[in-house]
PDB file of C-alpha atoms in Angstrom:
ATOM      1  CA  UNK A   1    -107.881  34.442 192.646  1.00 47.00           C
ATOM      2  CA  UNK A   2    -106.984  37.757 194.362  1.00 48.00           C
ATOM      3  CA  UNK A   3    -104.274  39.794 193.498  1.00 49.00           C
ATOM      4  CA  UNK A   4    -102.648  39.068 196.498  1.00 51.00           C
ATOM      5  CA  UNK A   5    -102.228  35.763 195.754  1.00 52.00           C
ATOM      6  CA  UNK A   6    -100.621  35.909 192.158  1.00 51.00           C
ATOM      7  CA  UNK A   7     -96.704  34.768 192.194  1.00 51.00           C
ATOM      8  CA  UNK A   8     -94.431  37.530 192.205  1.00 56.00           C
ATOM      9  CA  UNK A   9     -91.942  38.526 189.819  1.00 59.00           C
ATOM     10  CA  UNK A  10     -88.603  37.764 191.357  1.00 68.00           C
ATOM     11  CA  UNK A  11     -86.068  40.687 189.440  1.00 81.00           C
ATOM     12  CA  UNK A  12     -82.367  39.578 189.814  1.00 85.00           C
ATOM     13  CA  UNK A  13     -80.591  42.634 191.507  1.00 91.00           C
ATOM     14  CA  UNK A  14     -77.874  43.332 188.646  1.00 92.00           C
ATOM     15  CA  UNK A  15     -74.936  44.808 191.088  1.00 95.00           C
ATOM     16  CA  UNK A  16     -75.148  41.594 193.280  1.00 95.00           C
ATOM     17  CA  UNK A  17     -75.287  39.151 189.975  1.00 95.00           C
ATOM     18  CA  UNK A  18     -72.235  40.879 188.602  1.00 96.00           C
ATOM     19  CA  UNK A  19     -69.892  40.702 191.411  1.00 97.00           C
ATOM     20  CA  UNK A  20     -71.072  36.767 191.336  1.00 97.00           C
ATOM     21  CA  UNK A  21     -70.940  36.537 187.914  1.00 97.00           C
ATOM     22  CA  UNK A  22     -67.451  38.462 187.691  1.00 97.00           C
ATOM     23  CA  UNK A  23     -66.100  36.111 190.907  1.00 98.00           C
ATOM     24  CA  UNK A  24     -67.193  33.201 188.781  1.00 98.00           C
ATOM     25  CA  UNK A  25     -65.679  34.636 185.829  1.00 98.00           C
ATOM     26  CA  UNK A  26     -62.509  35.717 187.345  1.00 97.00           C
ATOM     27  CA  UNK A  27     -62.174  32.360 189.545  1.00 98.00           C
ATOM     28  CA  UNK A  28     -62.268  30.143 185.896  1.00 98.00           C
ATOM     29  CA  UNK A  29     -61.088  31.891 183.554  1.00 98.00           C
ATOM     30  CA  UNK A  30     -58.103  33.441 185.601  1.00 97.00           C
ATOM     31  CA  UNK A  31     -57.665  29.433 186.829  1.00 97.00           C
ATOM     32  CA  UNK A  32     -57.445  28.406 183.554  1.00 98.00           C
ATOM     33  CA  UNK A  33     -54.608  31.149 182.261  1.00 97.00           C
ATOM     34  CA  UNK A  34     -52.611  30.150 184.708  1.00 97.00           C
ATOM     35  CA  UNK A  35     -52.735  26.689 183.629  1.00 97.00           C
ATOM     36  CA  UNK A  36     -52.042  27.836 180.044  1.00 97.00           C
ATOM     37  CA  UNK A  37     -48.842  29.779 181.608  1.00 97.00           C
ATOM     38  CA  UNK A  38     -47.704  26.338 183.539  1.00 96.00           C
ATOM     39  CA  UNK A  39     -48.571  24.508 180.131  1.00 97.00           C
ATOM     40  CA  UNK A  40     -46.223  26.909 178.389  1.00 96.00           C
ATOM     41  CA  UNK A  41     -49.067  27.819 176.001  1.00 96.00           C
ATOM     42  CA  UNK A  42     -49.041  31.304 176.772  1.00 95.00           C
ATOM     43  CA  UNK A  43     -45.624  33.560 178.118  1.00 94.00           C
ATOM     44  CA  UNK A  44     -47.610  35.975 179.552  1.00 94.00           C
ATOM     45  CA  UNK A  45     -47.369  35.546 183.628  1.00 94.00           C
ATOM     46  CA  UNK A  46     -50.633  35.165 185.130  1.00 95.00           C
ATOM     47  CA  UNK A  47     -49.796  38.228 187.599  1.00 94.00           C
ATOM     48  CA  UNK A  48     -49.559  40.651 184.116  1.00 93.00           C
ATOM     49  CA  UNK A  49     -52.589  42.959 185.647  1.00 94.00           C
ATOM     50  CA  UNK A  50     -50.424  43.844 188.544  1.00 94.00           C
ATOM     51  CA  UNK A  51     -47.387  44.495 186.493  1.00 90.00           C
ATOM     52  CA  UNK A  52     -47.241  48.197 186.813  1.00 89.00           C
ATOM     53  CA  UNK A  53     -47.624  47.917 190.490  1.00 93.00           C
ATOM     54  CA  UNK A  54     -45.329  45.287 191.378  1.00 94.00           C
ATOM     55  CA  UNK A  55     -41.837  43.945 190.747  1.00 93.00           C
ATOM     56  CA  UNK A  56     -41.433  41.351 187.423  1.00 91.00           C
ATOM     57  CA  UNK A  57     -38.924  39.415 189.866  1.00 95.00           C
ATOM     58  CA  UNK A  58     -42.134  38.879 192.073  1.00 96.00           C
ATOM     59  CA  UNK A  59     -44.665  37.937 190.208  1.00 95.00           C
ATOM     60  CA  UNK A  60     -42.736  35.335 188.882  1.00 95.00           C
ATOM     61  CA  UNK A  61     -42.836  33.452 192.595  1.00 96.00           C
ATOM     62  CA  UNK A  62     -46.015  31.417 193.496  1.00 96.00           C
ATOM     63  CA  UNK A  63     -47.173  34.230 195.687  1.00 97.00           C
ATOM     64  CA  UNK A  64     -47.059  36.939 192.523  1.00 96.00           C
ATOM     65  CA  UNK A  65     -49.276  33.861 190.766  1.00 97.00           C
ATOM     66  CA  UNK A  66     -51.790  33.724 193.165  1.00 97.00           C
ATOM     67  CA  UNK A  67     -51.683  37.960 193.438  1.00 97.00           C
ATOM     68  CA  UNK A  68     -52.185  38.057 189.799  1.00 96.00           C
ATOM     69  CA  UNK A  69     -54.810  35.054 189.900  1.00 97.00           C
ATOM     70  CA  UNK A  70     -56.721  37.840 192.512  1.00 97.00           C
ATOM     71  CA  UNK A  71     -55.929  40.558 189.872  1.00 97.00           C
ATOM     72  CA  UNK A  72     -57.719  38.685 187.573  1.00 97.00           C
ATOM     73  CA  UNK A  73     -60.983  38.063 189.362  1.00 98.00           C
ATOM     74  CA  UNK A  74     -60.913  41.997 190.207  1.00 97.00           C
ATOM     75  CA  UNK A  75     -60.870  42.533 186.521  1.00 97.00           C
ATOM     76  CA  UNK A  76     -63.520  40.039 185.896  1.00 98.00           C
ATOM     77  CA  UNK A  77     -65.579  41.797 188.697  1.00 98.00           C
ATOM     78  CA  UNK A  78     -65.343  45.283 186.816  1.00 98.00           C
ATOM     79  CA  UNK A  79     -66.062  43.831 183.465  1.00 98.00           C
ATOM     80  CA  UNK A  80     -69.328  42.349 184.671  1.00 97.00           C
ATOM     81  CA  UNK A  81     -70.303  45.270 186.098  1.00 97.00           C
ATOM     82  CA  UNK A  82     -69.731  47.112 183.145  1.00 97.00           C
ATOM     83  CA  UNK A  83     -71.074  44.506 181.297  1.00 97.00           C
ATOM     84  CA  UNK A  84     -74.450  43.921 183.229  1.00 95.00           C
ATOM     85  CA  UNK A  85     -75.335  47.889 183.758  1.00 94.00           C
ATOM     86  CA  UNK A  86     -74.626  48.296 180.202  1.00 95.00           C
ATOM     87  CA  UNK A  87     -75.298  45.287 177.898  1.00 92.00           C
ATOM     88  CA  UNK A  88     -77.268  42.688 179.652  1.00 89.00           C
ATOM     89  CA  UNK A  89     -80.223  42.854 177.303  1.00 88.00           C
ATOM     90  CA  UNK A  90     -78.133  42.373 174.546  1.00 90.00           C
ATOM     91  CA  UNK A  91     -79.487  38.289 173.243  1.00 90.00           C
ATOM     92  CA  UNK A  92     -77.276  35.510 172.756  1.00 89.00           C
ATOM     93  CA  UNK A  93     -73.410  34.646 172.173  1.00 92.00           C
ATOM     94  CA  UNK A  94     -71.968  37.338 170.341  1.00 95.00           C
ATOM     95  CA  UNK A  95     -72.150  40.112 172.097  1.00 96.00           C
ATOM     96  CA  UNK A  96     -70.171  38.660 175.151  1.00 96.00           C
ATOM     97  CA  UNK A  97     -67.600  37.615 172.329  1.00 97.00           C
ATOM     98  CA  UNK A  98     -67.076  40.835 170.819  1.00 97.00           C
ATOM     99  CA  UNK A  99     -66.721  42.150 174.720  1.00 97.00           C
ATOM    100  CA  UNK A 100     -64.074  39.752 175.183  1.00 97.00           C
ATOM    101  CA  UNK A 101     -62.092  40.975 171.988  1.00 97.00           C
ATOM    102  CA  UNK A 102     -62.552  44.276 173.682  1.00 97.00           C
ATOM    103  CA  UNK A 103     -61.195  43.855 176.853  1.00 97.00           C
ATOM    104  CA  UNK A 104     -58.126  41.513 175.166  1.00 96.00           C
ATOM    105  CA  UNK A 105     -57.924  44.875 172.365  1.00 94.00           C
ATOM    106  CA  UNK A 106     -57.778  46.706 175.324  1.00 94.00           C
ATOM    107  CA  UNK A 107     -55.401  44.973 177.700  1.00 92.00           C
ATOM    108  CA  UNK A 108     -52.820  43.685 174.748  1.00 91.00           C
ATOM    109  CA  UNK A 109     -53.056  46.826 172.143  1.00 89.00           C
ATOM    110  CA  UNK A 110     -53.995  49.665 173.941  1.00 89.00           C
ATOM    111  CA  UNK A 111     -52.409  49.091 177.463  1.00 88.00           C
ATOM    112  CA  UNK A 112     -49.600  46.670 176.682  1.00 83.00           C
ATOM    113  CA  UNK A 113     -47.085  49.052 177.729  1.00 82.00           C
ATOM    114  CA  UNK A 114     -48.919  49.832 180.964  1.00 81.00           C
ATOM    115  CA  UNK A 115     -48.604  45.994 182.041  1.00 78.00           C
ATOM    116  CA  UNK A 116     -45.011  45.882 180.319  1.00 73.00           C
ATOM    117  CA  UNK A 117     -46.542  43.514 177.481  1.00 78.00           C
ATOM    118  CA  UNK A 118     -44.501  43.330 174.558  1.00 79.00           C
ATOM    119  CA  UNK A 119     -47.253  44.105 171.566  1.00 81.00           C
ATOM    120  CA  UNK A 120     -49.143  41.079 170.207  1.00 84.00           C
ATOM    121  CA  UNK A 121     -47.162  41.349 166.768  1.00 84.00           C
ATOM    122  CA  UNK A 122     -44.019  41.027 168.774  1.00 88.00           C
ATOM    123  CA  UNK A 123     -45.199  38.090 170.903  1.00 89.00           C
ATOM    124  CA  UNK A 124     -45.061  34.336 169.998  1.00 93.00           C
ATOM    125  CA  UNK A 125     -48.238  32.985 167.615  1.00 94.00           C
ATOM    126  CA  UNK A 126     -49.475  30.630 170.388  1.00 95.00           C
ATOM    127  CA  UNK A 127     -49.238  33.497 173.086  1.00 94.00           C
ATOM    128  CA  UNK A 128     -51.464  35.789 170.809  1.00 94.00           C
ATOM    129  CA  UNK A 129     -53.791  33.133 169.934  1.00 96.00           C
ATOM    130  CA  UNK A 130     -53.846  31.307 173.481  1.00 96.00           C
ATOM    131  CA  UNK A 131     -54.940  34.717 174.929  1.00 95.00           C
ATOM    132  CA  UNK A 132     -56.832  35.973 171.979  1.00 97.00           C
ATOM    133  CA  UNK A 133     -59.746  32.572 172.933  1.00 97.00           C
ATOM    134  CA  UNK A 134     -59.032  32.810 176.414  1.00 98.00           C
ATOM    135  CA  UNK A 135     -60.661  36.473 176.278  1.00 98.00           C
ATOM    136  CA  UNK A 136     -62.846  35.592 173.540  1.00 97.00           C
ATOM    137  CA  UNK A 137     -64.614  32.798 175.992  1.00 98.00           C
ATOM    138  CA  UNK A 138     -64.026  35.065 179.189  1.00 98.00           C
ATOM    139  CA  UNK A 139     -66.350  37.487 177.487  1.00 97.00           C
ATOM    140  CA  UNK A 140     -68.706  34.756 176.154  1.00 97.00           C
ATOM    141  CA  UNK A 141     -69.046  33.389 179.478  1.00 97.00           C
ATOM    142  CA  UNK A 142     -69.789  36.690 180.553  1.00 97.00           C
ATOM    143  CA  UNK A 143     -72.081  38.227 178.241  1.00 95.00           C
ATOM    144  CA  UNK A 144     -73.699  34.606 177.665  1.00 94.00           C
ATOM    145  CA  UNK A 145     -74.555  34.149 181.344  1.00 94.00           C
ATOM    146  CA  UNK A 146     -75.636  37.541 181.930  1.00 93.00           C
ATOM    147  CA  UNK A 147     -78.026  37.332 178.795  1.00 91.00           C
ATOM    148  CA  UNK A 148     -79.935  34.175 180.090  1.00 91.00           C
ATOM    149  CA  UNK A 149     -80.582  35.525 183.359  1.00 90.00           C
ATOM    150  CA  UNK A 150     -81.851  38.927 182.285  1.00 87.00           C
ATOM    151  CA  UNK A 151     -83.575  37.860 178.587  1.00 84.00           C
ATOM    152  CA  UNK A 152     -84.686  33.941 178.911  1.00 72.00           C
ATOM    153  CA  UNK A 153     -88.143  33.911 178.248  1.00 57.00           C
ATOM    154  CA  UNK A 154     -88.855  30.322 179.963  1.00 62.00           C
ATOM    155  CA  UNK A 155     -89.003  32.239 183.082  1.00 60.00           C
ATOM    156  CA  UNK A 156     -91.718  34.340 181.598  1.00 55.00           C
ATOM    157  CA  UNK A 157     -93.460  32.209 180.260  1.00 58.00           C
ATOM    158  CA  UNK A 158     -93.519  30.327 183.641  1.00 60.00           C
ATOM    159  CA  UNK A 159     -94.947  33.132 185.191  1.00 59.00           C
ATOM    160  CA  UNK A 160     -97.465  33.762 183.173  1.00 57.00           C
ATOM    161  CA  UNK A 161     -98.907  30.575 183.210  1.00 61.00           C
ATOM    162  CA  UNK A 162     -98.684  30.531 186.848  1.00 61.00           C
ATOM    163  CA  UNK A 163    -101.287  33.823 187.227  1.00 58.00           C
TER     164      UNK A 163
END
C-alpha cells in the first residue's frame, strides 16, 4: 500500500465547530429558558442579556422574547468559542459542568447588576435553582459535545485500523 493511498486524518476545524456547536447550544438551551419563563419556573425574562441595552417595557413583548432568544444564542456562540480554543481536550462531563457554573457565577453574581438582575439570594428558590441546571446542562452540553469530537478515541482507533 503506498502512502498515497492511506485514509487521511480528517481534523475538525475548531472556529467552524464552535459557532455550530454554540448555534446548537444557544438554539436549545435559550428555547428551553424561555419555556421555563412561560412555565413560570423561572422570573427571569428570556431577553435578560439585552437588558442593559434595551428598555424592560420591551423585552417583555414577544418581539423582546425572540431578541433575547437571539441574545442567547450570541452568548452560546462566544462561550463555545471560548470553550473550544481553550478547553476542548479537557475528557468527559465535568468540565463542561463546572463551565456552566461559571458562566451562571458570572452572569447572576458578578454581572447581575449589569443585566438589572436582582442577586440570586434576593431572587425566588425556583428562579435560582431553575437557572442554576439550566446553565449547569448549557455548559455540559457544551463542554460534553466539544470533548467527544476532539478526544473520542473510536475515531482513532478507526483510523488506525484502516492504514
Amino acid at each position: 500500500m503506498s502512502s498515497s493511498s492511506k485514509p487521511k486524518s480528517v481534523q475538525t476545524n475548531p472556529f467552524y465547530f464552535s459557532i455550530e456547536l454554540g448555534y446548537f447550544a444557544g438554539l436549545i438551551w435559550g428555547g428551553l429558558h424561555w419555556l421555563m419563563y412561560v412555565l413560570h419556573f423561572t422570573k427571569v425574562i428570556p431577553g435578560f442579556l439585552a437588558e442593559p441595552f434595551f428598555k424592560h417595557e420591551f423585552l417583555l413583548t414577544p418581539a423582546g422574547h425572540l431578541l433575547g432568544y437571539l441574545c442567547f444564542i450570541v452568548l452560546s456562540v462566544l462561550a463555545s468559542l471560548i470553550y473550544v480554543f481553550i478547553l476542548r481536550k479537557l475528557n468527559g462531563p465535568w468540565p463542561g459542568m463546572i463551565y456552566g457554573v461559571l458562566w451562571w457565577s458570572v452572569l447572576f453574581l458578578a454581572c447581575s447588576r449589569l443585566f438589572l438582575l436582582q442577586p440570586p439570594f434576593k431572587l425566588p428558590w425556583d428562579t435560582v435553582i431553575s437557572e442554576f441546571c439550566l446553565f449547569l446542562l448549557w455548559g455540559l452540553f457544551i463542554g460534553y459535545t466539544a470533548a467527544i469530537e476532539y478526544t473520542d478515541e473510536r475515531k482513532r482507533e478507526q483510523q488506525t485500523k484502516l492504514a
